[in-house]
Amino acid sequence: MKTFYLTTPLYYVNARPHLGHTYTTVVADCLSRYKKMQGFDVCLLTGTDEHGQNIERAAAAQGLSPKQLADQITAEYQKLWARLGIEYDQFIRTTESRHYAGAAEVFKRAFNSGAIYKGQYSGWYCISCNLFAPESETAPKCEVCERPTERVTEESYFFRLSDFQQRLLDHYGKHPDFIMPLSRRNEVVSFVSGGLKDLSISRTSVKWGIPVPDEQNHVIYVWFDALVGYLTGIGFAPGASAESFQKYWPAQVQLVGKDILRFHTVYWPAFLMAAGLELPKQVFAHGWWLKDEVKMSKSRGNVIDPHLLLTHFGSDAVRYFLLREVPFGLDGTFSYEAFIQRVNSDLANDFGNLVSRTLTLVAKNFSNGMPYPSAIEGRLALDQELEKKALATVEAYQSHMNGLAFSKALESVWDLLAHANRYLNDNAPWALTDNLAERPRLATILYTSAEVIRITAVLLAPVLPESCKRVWEQLGMKSPLRSQRIDEIKWGGLTVGSNLGEITPIFPRLDKKAAIEKIFQESGAPVVGSETKPEKATAAGASAKSVKPQPSAPPVAEAKVAAASVPDGKITIDDFAKVELRVAQVISAERVPGADKLLKLMVDVGTETRQILAGIAKAYSPESLVGRKIVIVANLQPRKMRGLESNGMLLAASVGDEGQPVLAGFLEDVPNGAKLK
Ligand code: MSP
């Protein structure tokens, strides 16, 4: 049997997963199910990348050990994958002992081949991305995340990346599909053609990592460590690797976001070459999900919580939207409006209606049993055209799926659904039900339509596994849907005469306005507000006009600070200096009973913990705030609200007509209590 090994990136464990992380894994699961239904022996690997300074720091900020944080976040990932119906075959955590041994082994092999040497490193380093920046006099911004870098000087092991330039270029040349899409390939080829510098691949300043073999002061660079997870997760080990490694490596496709392209198409193949291991067949880099026009990310505070979508719309709708809305490889903008639109028009109208119209008529007119169609010669051109269209769709779908063009594959299926809906309208089977002479024609129309539904359910099973299973049961099919082969679909597979299952709507239509309002109310997360463009930031000195007063709670940043006293509305630097702005971290947050806008926060301001009340409950759920760094006015006179003391005030922008609060925050990690000047 042909094997197919595919991987997602191993996710960092410094924060909970958001929709961006969900994307790669949903795509991988869909591809894995598709390949299984083509008869491949598939292995899908995902996992977590648990070492490095960013995790060390995130854990310390929460008073946890790195392993405790890693355990918590890994459990979050696994819980999310279960809710989304992700069926991974391997889950690798880089803190597992099987991974330690494998990573040390790859390091040793590369060292023994002469690709690693010891030297001194001094350079600008981005702690968040675990990446050195090009040399410059002052701290440059990280090329990937644009945060400031920090100076690091230490003894280090180096990987002779410079020696691999030609070998990499040769590989790209010989394997034009190695990097996809092509635009990304060109980007990498031009980067490598510009020359490669040796890469520092160990750290003495970081403790949370895998020790370099025979060198206990150094830990292996976290990217070297994590990439090897693709090998250890399927059984690579010192001495003899497990049979599964021999069976599955090299991977057919490694799915990554465009931000980690260079690690996977320059460093990773060079590490493998140095260790004498085969290279993956393909690395495919997808685009980003954006919110409010920028990449969705925890540090920007603009993430969509996938659990929210799952609770309100179910896993199939989430899977469908991610795969259908944006061509794989390009960026896409998330909006609830677009999401609900897709569910209603594609799933409820086009697919759901075809199923319920057809099967309800079958159930009513043929005693709940799938009818026999007329013999070939009794069929009309219209019937045969639909059959032809269905079989052509099977081909088109597979050719798009094989090229990872998921949205195109789905478009082709929706083209077939449109054709089938037209076929029903044109033939109007509901007008034939009372005429006995028309029963053979009625049977043929309904059979033809049901056969399209059967084929569609097989094609869509990798994308909509739960719903297609229900459609399958409603059709009265006996063999399991999962055992169907997409590459062997033929016309005429319905089990004629078998009883249909219970006909219930597969995708109920959503009321857009009500659905959006419900999410907003239940979660406290900004839904519509965050979809409007950000407006003026409200800060300590902002005029009172830009802040809409809210009846039961004070506006978040209602500070009118000292502004009033100076005639032209300007304040002096001394006025400003009176306001003590500090970084604080939310330790706990809860709603205030009876006040629907108010949250009670306990915040750590470096030297103490204090209580602040804030009118942000409609925009932020309490859980989403815990751990978050915010800005507070620290020297505000304490005051009482609803019998509770508020000792300070937090800052937020006021956005849109409703004055939606959006909290001020930082892209970099900042210590609690740091003063803003
Ligand atoms: N730990 C590394 C990967 C090591 S692989 C050996 C890492 N982790 S990550 O958690 O930061 O990101 C994992 C994946 O999530 C990346 O492919 C990244 O592109 C993807 N996404 C994170 N935010 C995203 C969006 N907003 N949109 C789409 N995908 C994005 O990098």
XYZ file of C-alpha atoms and ligand atoms in Angstrom:
708
model
C 0.000 0.000 0.000
C 1.299 3.471 -0.824
C 2.152 5.531 2.241
C 1.484 9.214 2.822
C 3.121 11.018 5.731
C 2.042 14.600 6.398
C 2.824 17.002 9.215
C 1.598 20.203 10.803
C 4.084 22.490 12.571
C 4.673 21.686 16.226
C 2.907 24.477 18.072
C 4.527 26.647 20.719
C 3.098 26.167 24.179
C 3.350 29.758 25.403
C -0.319 30.517 24.726
C -3.643 28.842 23.966
C -4.379 27.921 20.345
C -6.300 30.390 18.205
C -7.919 30.182 14.795
C -4.566 30.598 12.987
C -3.187 27.406 14.567
C -6.487 25.677 13.945
C -6.151 26.377 10.239
C -3.035 24.295 9.508
C -4.377 21.380 11.507
C -7.822 21.397 9.865
C -6.166 21.444 6.453
C -3.908 18.563 7.453
C -6.817 16.514 8.784
C -8.834 17.067 5.621
C -5.902 16.022 3.447
C -5.265 12.985 5.612
C -8.896 11.813 5.401
C -8.879 12.427 1.658
C -5.734 10.369 1.127
C -7.133 7.567 3.306
C -10.224 7.534 1.092
C -7.903 7.169 -1.895
C -6.451 4.025 -0.393
C -3.233 5.426 1.062
C -1.715 4.265 4.333
C -1.622 7.720 5.941
C 0.217 9.036 8.956
C -0.674 12.528 10.192
C 1.658 14.010 12.765
C 1.070 17.053 14.889
C 2.446 18.070 18.270
C 3.918 20.763 20.446
C 7.231 22.632 20.487
C 7.913 23.024 24.185
C 11.460 24.301 24.707
C 13.112 27.716 24.486
C 13.224 31.078 26.098
C 9.765 32.275 25.058
C 8.202 29.364 26.910
C 10.526 29.788 29.890
C 9.437 33.435 30.131
C 5.742 32.836 29.587
C 5.777 30.206 32.336
C 7.661 32.446 34.759
C 5.145 35.236 34.154
C 2.406 32.894 35.352
C 4.395 31.499 38.267
C 4.646 28.078 36.601
C 7.526 25.837 35.592
C 7.981 25.540 31.809
C 6.828 21.923 31.973
C 3.687 22.839 33.907
C 2.793 25.441 31.300
C 3.623 22.996 28.496
C 1.344 20.369 30.049
C -1.507 22.860 30.319
C -1.237 24.205 26.794
C -0.647 20.799 25.214
C -3.861 19.626 26.864
C -5.605 22.682 25.387
C -4.384 21.752 21.911
C -5.503 18.154 22.303
C -8.916 19.223 23.581
C -9.352 21.557 20.625
C -8.311 18.906 18.101
C -10.850 16.495 19.593
C -13.638 19.060 19.260
C -12.688 19.692 15.641
C -12.673 15.998 14.775
C -8.943 16.024 14.036
C -7.716 12.453 13.701
C -3.966 12.625 14.095
C -1.974 9.418 14.082
C 0.995 10.740 16.056
C 1.321 13.558 18.562
C 4.877 14.448 19.465
C 5.823 16.625 22.414
C 9.408 17.819 22.265
C 9.729 17.187 26.010
C 9.236 13.431 25.560
C 12.262 11.226 26.177
C 11.925 9.568 22.735
C 12.371 13.027 21.261
C 15.408 13.901 23.407
C 17.252 10.827 22.197
C 16.387 11.471 18.542
C 17.329 15.152 18.607
C 20.696 14.371 20.200
C 21.241 11.685 17.556
C 20.633 14.060 14.624
C 22.961 16.578 16.269
C 25.654 13.894 16.644
C 25.299 12.740 13.062
C 25.612 16.286 11.745
C 28.596 16.881 14.061
C 30.322 13.700 12.910
C 29.839 14.679 9.280
C 31.746 17.919 9.976
C 28.734 20.208 9.602
C 28.910 21.488 13.196
C 31.775 23.334 14.924
C 32.255 25.277 18.153
C 32.765 29.073 18.198
C 31.717 32.359 19.821
C 28.466 34.031 18.982
C 27.497 37.595 19.424
C 24.393 38.854 17.755
C 20.903 40.324 17.895
C 18.393 37.686 18.859
C 14.590 37.591 18.789
C 13.378 35.646 21.776
C 9.856 35.213 20.459
C 10.879 33.738 17.105
C 14.109 32.120 18.295
C 15.907 33.785 15.444
C 19.085 35.827 15.068
C 18.828 39.063 13.110
C 21.465 40.364 10.666
C 24.307 42.281 12.317
C 23.836 46.013 12.826
C 24.993 48.715 15.223
C 21.715 49.163 17.024
C 19.144 46.535 17.877
C 17.238 45.781 14.662
C 13.655 44.596 14.631
C 13.073 40.897 14.111
C 12.508 40.184 10.416
C 9.610 37.901 11.176
C 7.603 39.436 14.020
C 9.072 42.963 14.068
C 9.665 42.928 17.808
C 12.991 44.464 19.004
C 15.875 42.005 19.260
C 18.240 41.594 22.231
C 22.041 41.395 22.257
C 23.324 37.897 23.023
C 27.017 36.955 23.311
C 28.014 33.409 24.148
C 29.965 30.327 23.211
C 27.999 28.375 20.665
C 27.992 25.446 18.311
C 27.573 26.503 14.708
C 26.001 24.748 11.786
C 27.951 25.277 8.534
C 24.912 26.489 6.628
C 27.208 28.386 4.242
C 28.481 25.033 2.950
C 24.985 23.993 1.926
C 24.118 26.860 -0.397
C 24.837 25.024 -3.634
C 23.380 21.719 -2.489
C 20.160 23.471 -1.525
C 19.934 25.341 -4.819
C 20.568 22.076 -6.680
C 17.798 20.421 -4.716
C 15.312 23.220 -5.455
C 16.308 22.994 -9.124
C 15.875 19.220 -9.351
C 12.639 19.163 -7.370
C 10.522 22.060 -8.586
C 7.656 20.992 -6.278
C 9.770 20.973 -3.132
C 8.571 24.435 -2.106
C 4.976 25.391 -2.839
C 3.292 27.648 -3.855
C 5.681 28.799 -6.578
C 5.833 32.386 -5.326
C 7.271 31.055 -2.052
C 9.750 28.919 -3.942
C 11.057 31.980 -5.778
C 11.387 33.833 -2.493
C 13.508 31.054 -0.980
C 15.646 30.566 -4.080
C 16.524 34.241 -4.120
C 17.267 34.241 -0.387
C 19.615 31.251 -0.679
C 21.224 32.608 -3.854
C 22.172 35.710 -1.863
C 24.512 33.571 0.290
C 24.050 31.798 3.614
C 25.723 32.470 6.936
C 26.572 29.764 9.426
C 23.903 29.284 12.029
C 24.321 29.244 15.791
C 22.597 26.055 16.942
C 23.247 25.930 20.677
C 22.704 28.265 23.630
C 24.427 28.500 26.990
C 22.095 31.216 28.278
C 18.974 29.090 27.893
C 18.364 26.254 30.316
C 15.034 24.930 29.089
C 16.088 22.674 26.239
C 17.780 19.473 25.157
C 21.470 19.288 26.181
C 24.022 19.147 23.382
C 25.487 15.607 23.454
C 28.553 15.422 25.761
C 28.323 19.150 26.491
C 26.033 19.801 29.433
C 26.331 23.636 29.376
C 24.733 24.006 25.982
C 21.196 23.300 24.946
C 20.271 22.631 21.343
C 18.768 25.595 19.449
C 15.024 25.228 19.726
C 14.400 25.166 15.968
C 16.935 22.346 15.464
C 15.235 20.518 18.343
C 11.664 21.084 17.119
C 12.240 20.228 13.454
C 13.636 16.858 14.472
C 10.188 16.209 16.016
C 8.996 15.340 12.506
C 11.367 12.359 12.673
C 11.083 11.302 16.310
C 7.289 11.446 16.149
C 7.306 8.490 13.771
C 10.004 6.485 15.491
C 13.410 7.892 14.494
C 15.857 6.852 17.214
C 19.563 6.253 17.806
C 20.630 2.801 16.671
C 17.685 1.258 14.910
C 14.689 3.468 14.206
C 11.219 1.964 14.505
C 9.632 0.288 11.510
C 7.150 3.160 11.241
C 10.029 5.531 10.508
C 11.270 3.330 7.669
C 7.720 3.117 6.413
C 6.722 6.786 6.452
C 9.835 8.921 6.063
C 10.312 10.995 3.918
C 7.133 13.025 4.418
C 5.014 13.636 1.337
C 4.034 17.087 2.487
C 4.848 19.338 5.408
C 2.284 22.079 5.952
C 3.535 25.342 7.447
C 2.532 28.991 7.674
C 4.485 31.443 5.520
C 6.208 32.885 8.616
C 8.142 29.668 9.152
C 8.994 28.972 5.532
C 12.730 29.634 5.815
C 13.143 27.305 8.764
C 11.508 24.510 6.777
C 13.006 25.067 3.348
C 16.543 26.224 4.166
C 17.589 25.107 7.663
C 15.595 21.886 7.811
C 16.779 20.386 4.498
C 20.358 21.395 5.359
C 20.120 19.673 8.772
C 18.769 16.545 7.097
C 21.496 16.570 4.449
C 24.138 16.920 7.168
C 22.676 13.985 9.098
C 22.472 11.836 5.958
C 18.681 11.658 5.980
C 16.250 12.023 3.106
C 14.418 15.312 2.519
C 10.627 15.685 2.608
C 9.000 15.685 -0.805
C 7.241 19.002 -0.322
C 6.870 21.934 2.034
C 3.673 23.899 1.420
C 3.400 27.366 2.985
C -0.056 28.776 3.536
C -1.070 32.363 4.212
C -2.345 33.969 7.383
C -5.756 34.583 8.831
C -6.001 38.282 9.459
C -8.305 40.178 11.762
C -8.691 43.910 11.330
C -6.128 43.703 8.506
C -3.229 42.303 10.538
C -2.083 38.756 11.301
C -4.175 37.175 13.993
C -1.867 36.644 16.941
C -1.980 36.522 20.704
C 0.504 39.375 21.077
C -1.686 41.655 18.947
C -4.719 40.611 20.959
C -6.862 40.108 17.837
C -7.331 36.361 17.954
C -10.550 34.462 17.310
C -11.135 31.708 19.821
C -11.964 28.542 17.874
C -14.008 27.221 20.819
C -16.407 30.101 20.403
C -17.013 29.131 16.781
C -17.327 25.465 17.667
C -19.873 26.140 20.383
C -22.037 28.292 18.164
C -21.654 26.697 14.744
C -20.219 23.170 15.170
C -17.021 21.667 13.851
C -18.071 21.019 10.252
C -18.995 24.651 9.688
C -15.587 25.753 11.020
C -13.767 23.220 8.869
C -15.757 24.194 5.788
C -15.246 27.917 6.232
C -11.474 27.609 6.705
C -11.068 25.430 3.643
C -13.551 27.179 1.366
C -13.186 30.862 2.092
C -9.573 31.425 1.057
C -7.416 29.792 -1.638
C -4.778 27.753 0.187
C -1.545 29.747 0.133
C -3.116 33.226 0.349
C -4.041 35.391 3.339
C -7.674 35.620 4.402
C -9.651 37.954 6.614
C -11.907 36.464 9.227
C -15.323 37.924 9.851
C -18.388 36.462 11.541
C -20.527 37.913 8.771
C -18.655 36.002 6.088
C -18.704 32.884 8.238
C -22.470 32.906 8.711
C -22.993 33.789 5.073
C -21.092 30.642 4.024
C -23.019 28.431 6.426
C -26.341 29.744 5.194
C -25.775 29.889 1.478
C -23.472 26.928 0.888
C -24.304 24.477 3.625
C -27.939 25.177 4.505
C -29.237 26.260 1.084
C -27.225 24.445 -1.546
C -26.338 21.197 0.173
C -28.853 20.893 3.023
C -31.887 21.768 0.915
C -31.000 19.352 -1.856
C -30.752 16.549 0.704
C -33.977 17.355 2.508
C -36.025 18.068 -0.656
C -34.939 14.827 -2.291
C -35.137 12.508 0.674
C -38.425 13.854 1.999
C -40.018 13.108 -1.387
C -38.499 9.617 -1.442
C -39.741 8.891 2.067
C -43.278 10.107 1.344
C -43.735 8.509 -2.040
C -41.777 5.276 -1.879
C -42.574 4.060 1.637
C -39.243 5.301 2.889
C -37.256 3.079 0.489
C -34.810 4.186 -2.234
C -36.668 3.658 -5.554
C -35.399 1.839 -8.660
C -34.564 4.223 -11.527
C -35.790 3.559 -15.046
C -33.554 1.407 -17.185
C -30.956 3.347 -19.189
C -33.128 3.589 -22.264
C -35.935 5.183 -20.248
C -33.774 7.993 -18.955
C -33.883 11.465 -20.406
C -30.958 13.558 -21.629
C -31.334 15.711 -18.503
C -30.723 12.704 -16.261
C -27.677 11.626 -18.214
C -26.260 15.132 -18.211
C -26.385 15.239 -14.423
C -24.691 11.854 -14.227
C -21.936 13.106 -16.532
C -21.536 16.266 -14.492
C -21.210 14.219 -11.291
C -18.491 11.997 -12.728
C -16.609 14.984 -14.164
C -16.797 16.596 -10.708
C -15.175 13.532 -9.141
C -12.216 14.035 -11.482
C -11.997 17.813 -11.044
C -12.273 17.495 -7.274
C -9.409 15.027 -7.100
C -7.171 17.029 -9.329
C -7.676 20.149 -7.162
C -7.270 18.207 -3.926
C -4.062 16.602 -5.179
C -2.664 20.101 -5.734
C -3.906 21.223 -2.279
C -6.319 23.657 -3.939
C -9.018 22.996 -1.345
C -11.232 25.965 -2.141
C -11.233 25.063 -5.844
C -12.080 21.445 -5.034
C -15.044 22.655 -2.984
C -16.090 25.073 -5.723
C -16.288 22.170 -8.135
C -18.571 20.250 -5.758
C -20.787 23.305 -5.311
C -21.015 23.597 -9.061
C -22.419 20.076 -9.102
C -24.839 20.914 -6.278
C -26.084 23.935 -8.228
C -26.623 21.691 -11.242
C -28.531 19.152 -9.133
C -30.731 21.832 -7.562
C -31.552 23.159 -11.035
C -32.317 19.616 -12.175
C -34.854 19.225 -9.358
C -36.441 22.589 -10.111
C -36.654 21.849 -13.841
C -38.131 18.388 -13.304
C -40.419 19.432 -10.436
C -40.878 15.932 -8.979
C -43.349 17.331 -6.407
C -45.799 17.937 -9.269
C -45.753 14.248 -10.247
C -46.580 12.679 -6.917
C -50.346 12.319 -7.475
C -50.101 10.795 -10.953
C -49.659 7.020 -10.935
C -48.538 6.981 -14.565
C -45.620 9.242 -13.669
C -44.240 6.974 -10.915
C -41.359 5.594 -13.016
C -40.372 9.169 -13.931
C -40.663 10.271 -10.299
C -38.480 7.327 -9.255
C -35.816 8.203 -11.817
C -35.676 11.873 -10.868
C -35.382 11.142 -7.161
C -32.887 8.350 -7.688
C -30.727 10.594 -9.887
C -30.797 13.386 -7.350
C -30.102 10.990 -4.456
C -27.189 9.508 -6.380
C -25.655 12.981 -6.705
C -26.129 13.389 -2.956
C -24.383 10.059 -2.357
C -21.399 11.048 -4.513
C -21.272 14.472 -2.884
C -21.260 12.899 0.593
C -18.241 10.778 -0.359
C -16.380 13.759 -1.838
C -17.144 16.013 1.113
C -16.479 13.444 3.839
C -12.884 14.702 4.382
C -14.158 18.266 4.862
C -17.512 17.703 6.612
C -17.068 14.318 8.312
C -19.959 14.581 10.778
C -22.558 15.964 8.392
C -21.673 13.591 5.566
C -22.012 10.664 7.947
C -25.536 11.847 8.754
C -26.363 12.275 5.063
C -25.039 8.775 4.459
C -27.298 7.353 7.161
C -30.286 9.260 5.828
C -29.634 7.786 2.374
C -29.913 4.351 3.985
C -26.428 3.293 2.899
C -25.226 0.093 4.502
C -21.432 0.095 3.978
C -19.587 2.649 6.138
C -18.865 6.019 4.530
C -15.257 5.868 5.674
C -14.599 2.762 3.619
C -15.656 4.464 0.367
C -12.895 5.079 -2.157
C -12.941 8.543 -3.710
C -10.783 7.335 -6.604
C -13.261 4.539 -7.372
C -16.529 6.458 -7.357
C -18.937 5.163 -9.988
C -22.477 6.093 -10.886
C -25.154 3.816 -9.435
C -23.905 3.047 -5.945
C -27.140 3.664 -4.003
C -28.586 0.704 -2.171
C -31.915 0.467 -3.963
C -34.856 -0.664 -1.838
C -33.082 -0.054 1.444
C -34.859 1.996 4.082
C -33.850 5.611 4.514
C -32.716 6.871 7.873
C -34.629 9.526 9.746
C -34.716 12.735 7.659
C -33.694 15.716 9.787
C -32.127 18.995 8.624
C -28.345 18.675 8.358
C -27.512 22.380 8.382
C -30.168 24.600 9.930
C -30.162 28.167 8.621
C -28.750 30.781 10.961
C -30.250 34.158 11.686
C -27.157 36.307 11.131
C -28.045 39.184 13.421
C -29.266 36.963 16.232
C -26.240 34.637 15.950
C -23.787 37.530 16.154
C -25.604 39.065 19.084
C -25.685 35.728 20.892
C -21.938 35.208 20.543
C -21.375 38.709 21.765
C -23.605 38.294 24.792
C -22.445 34.861 25.819
C -18.746 35.318 25.361
C -18.222 38.969 26.014
C -15.817 38.835 23.055
C -15.856 41.699 20.593
C -17.728 40.438 17.555
C -19.190 43.186 15.426
C -17.235 45.942 17.116
C -13.914 44.395 16.259
C -15.009 44.077 12.645
C -15.291 47.816 12.313
C -12.065 49.673 11.611
C -10.080 50.828 14.642
C -10.522 54.479 15.356
C -8.762 56.940 17.594
C -6.895 55.504 20.537
C -8.178 56.712 23.880
C -5.338 57.348 26.242
C -4.822 59.171 29.496
C -4.984 62.547 27.837
C -7.793 61.886 25.380
C -10.719 64.229 25.427
C -13.825 63.124 27.202
C -15.708 63.376 23.884
C -14.055 60.351 22.371
C -15.232 58.170 25.222
C -18.909 57.302 25.244
C -20.220 57.213 28.783
C -21.708 53.868 29.729
C -24.579 53.880 32.141
C -23.768 51.215 34.706
C -19.974 51.283 34.640
C -17.373 53.933 33.989
C -15.781 53.993 30.564
C -12.496 52.194 30.715
C -10.259 55.115 30.030
C -12.371 57.962 31.211
C -9.276 59.909 32.305
C -9.777 63.521 31.506
C -6.532 64.137 33.349
C -5.460 67.692 33.785
C -6.436 68.559 30.218
C -9.130 71.024 31.132
C -6.958 73.591 32.860
C -4.935 74.747 29.834
C -6.835 77.025 27.428
C -5.957 75.422 24.069
C -6.640 71.948 25.395
C -2.918 71.091 25.545
C -1.249 69.948 28.738
C 2.263 70.578 29.935
C 4.757 67.793 30.456
C 4.357 68.373 34.179
C 0.639 67.785 33.879
C 1.309 64.555 32.081
C 3.928 63.527 34.644
C 1.211 63.565 37.285
C -0.341 60.517 35.700
C 1.406 57.338 36.750
C 0.956 54.812 33.964
C 2.206 51.304 34.677
C 2.242 47.833 33.173
C 0.053 45.400 35.065
C -0.784 41.767 34.537
C -4.256 40.355 35.077
C -4.112 37.555 37.636
C -7.811 36.880 37.897
C -10.993 38.310 36.441
C -14.648 37.797 37.238
C -17.992 39.333 36.447
C -19.670 41.553 39.027
C -23.110 40.105 39.796
C -25.882 42.449 38.743
C -23.614 44.697 36.633
C -23.493 43.340 33.106
C -20.698 45.641 31.930
C -18.417 45.401 34.912
C -15.463 43.079 35.532
C -13.530 42.778 38.777
C -9.839 42.275 38.039
C -6.935 41.442 40.324
C -3.798 42.828 38.724
C -0.112 42.443 39.523
C 1.628 45.842 39.309
C 5.111 44.552 40.141
C 5.191 45.659 43.760
C 1.667 44.695 44.795
C -1.566 43.127 43.695
C -4.646 45.319 43.530
C -8.278 45.280 42.573
C -9.579 47.273 39.624
C -13.131 47.464 38.329
C -13.518 48.025 34.613
C -16.489 48.415 32.304
C -15.278 45.961 29.692
C -17.436 42.895 30.347
C -19.246 43.233 27.025
C -16.014 43.247 25.086
C -13.877 40.755 27.008
C -14.704 37.504 28.719
C -12.983 37.126 32.124
C -11.025 34.044 30.928
C -9.577 35.909 27.945
C -7.953 38.442 30.257
C -6.086 36.198 32.651
C -2.345 36.463 32.021
C -2.731 39.506 29.801
C -0.499 42.568 30.260
C -2.379 45.837 30.333
C -1.720 49.495 31.068
C -3.204 51.101 34.151
C -3.374 54.535 35.709
C -1.768 53.580 38.987
C -2.162 56.791 41.003
C -5.865 57.329 40.656
C -7.758 57.910 43.886
C -9.492 54.676 44.879
C -13.267 54.778 44.566
C -16.204 52.515 45.188
C -18.563 51.058 42.620
C -21.365 48.699 43.538
C -19.860 48.514 46.999
C -16.491 47.325 45.647
C -13.281 49.329 45.708
C -11.540 50.100 42.428
C -7.918 50.970 42.879
C -6.764 52.277 39.510
C -8.056 52.338 35.969
C -7.087 50.474 32.846
C -6.527 52.012 29.418
C -8.260 51.081 26.223
C -9.052 52.503 22.833
C -12.653 53.401 22.244
C -13.712 52.059 18.868
C -16.743 52.540 16.668
C -20.041 54.249 17.405
C -20.634 52.057 20.405
C -17.310 53.002 22.009
C -16.185 49.386 22.018
C -13.205 49.149 24.407
C -10.001 47.585 23.009
C -7.314 47.187 25.620
C -3.914 48.813 25.273
C -1.065 46.256 25.334
C 2.466 45.489 24.192
C 4.038 43.511 21.385
C 7.125 42.830 23.499
C 7.296 41.117 26.831
C 7.379 43.832 29.532
C 7.868 43.365 33.270
C 4.948 44.009 35.594
C 5.113 47.453 37.138
C 7.222 49.012 34.328
C 6.439 52.724 34.087
C 5.177 54.301 30.852
C 6.673 57.689 30.073
N 6.931 26.157 17.033
C 7.053 26.735 15.747
C 6.979 25.670 14.668
C 7.992 24.594 14.814
S 7.752 23.348 13.617
C 8.985 22.306 13.873
C 5.932 27.752 15.543
N 4.864 27.637 16.306
S 3.591 28.617 16.308
O 2.704 28.092 17.302
O 4.019 29.965 16.479
O 2.949 28.573 14.909
C 2.533 27.375 14.346
C 1.798 27.581 13.050
O 0.636 28.363 13.242
C 2.639 28.271 11.989
O 2.547 27.551 10.792
C 1.967 29.606 11.821
O 2.055 30.078 10.526
C 0.528 29.234 12.166
N -0.207 30.432 12.497
C -0.118 31.198 13.625
N -0.903 32.305 13.440
C -1.490 32.262 12.224
C -2.484 32.998 11.578
N -2.967 34.109 12.066
N -2.965 32.513 10.399
C -2.570 31.299 9.884
N -1.646 30.586 10.471
C -0.915 31.150 11.499
O 6.064 28.596 14.667
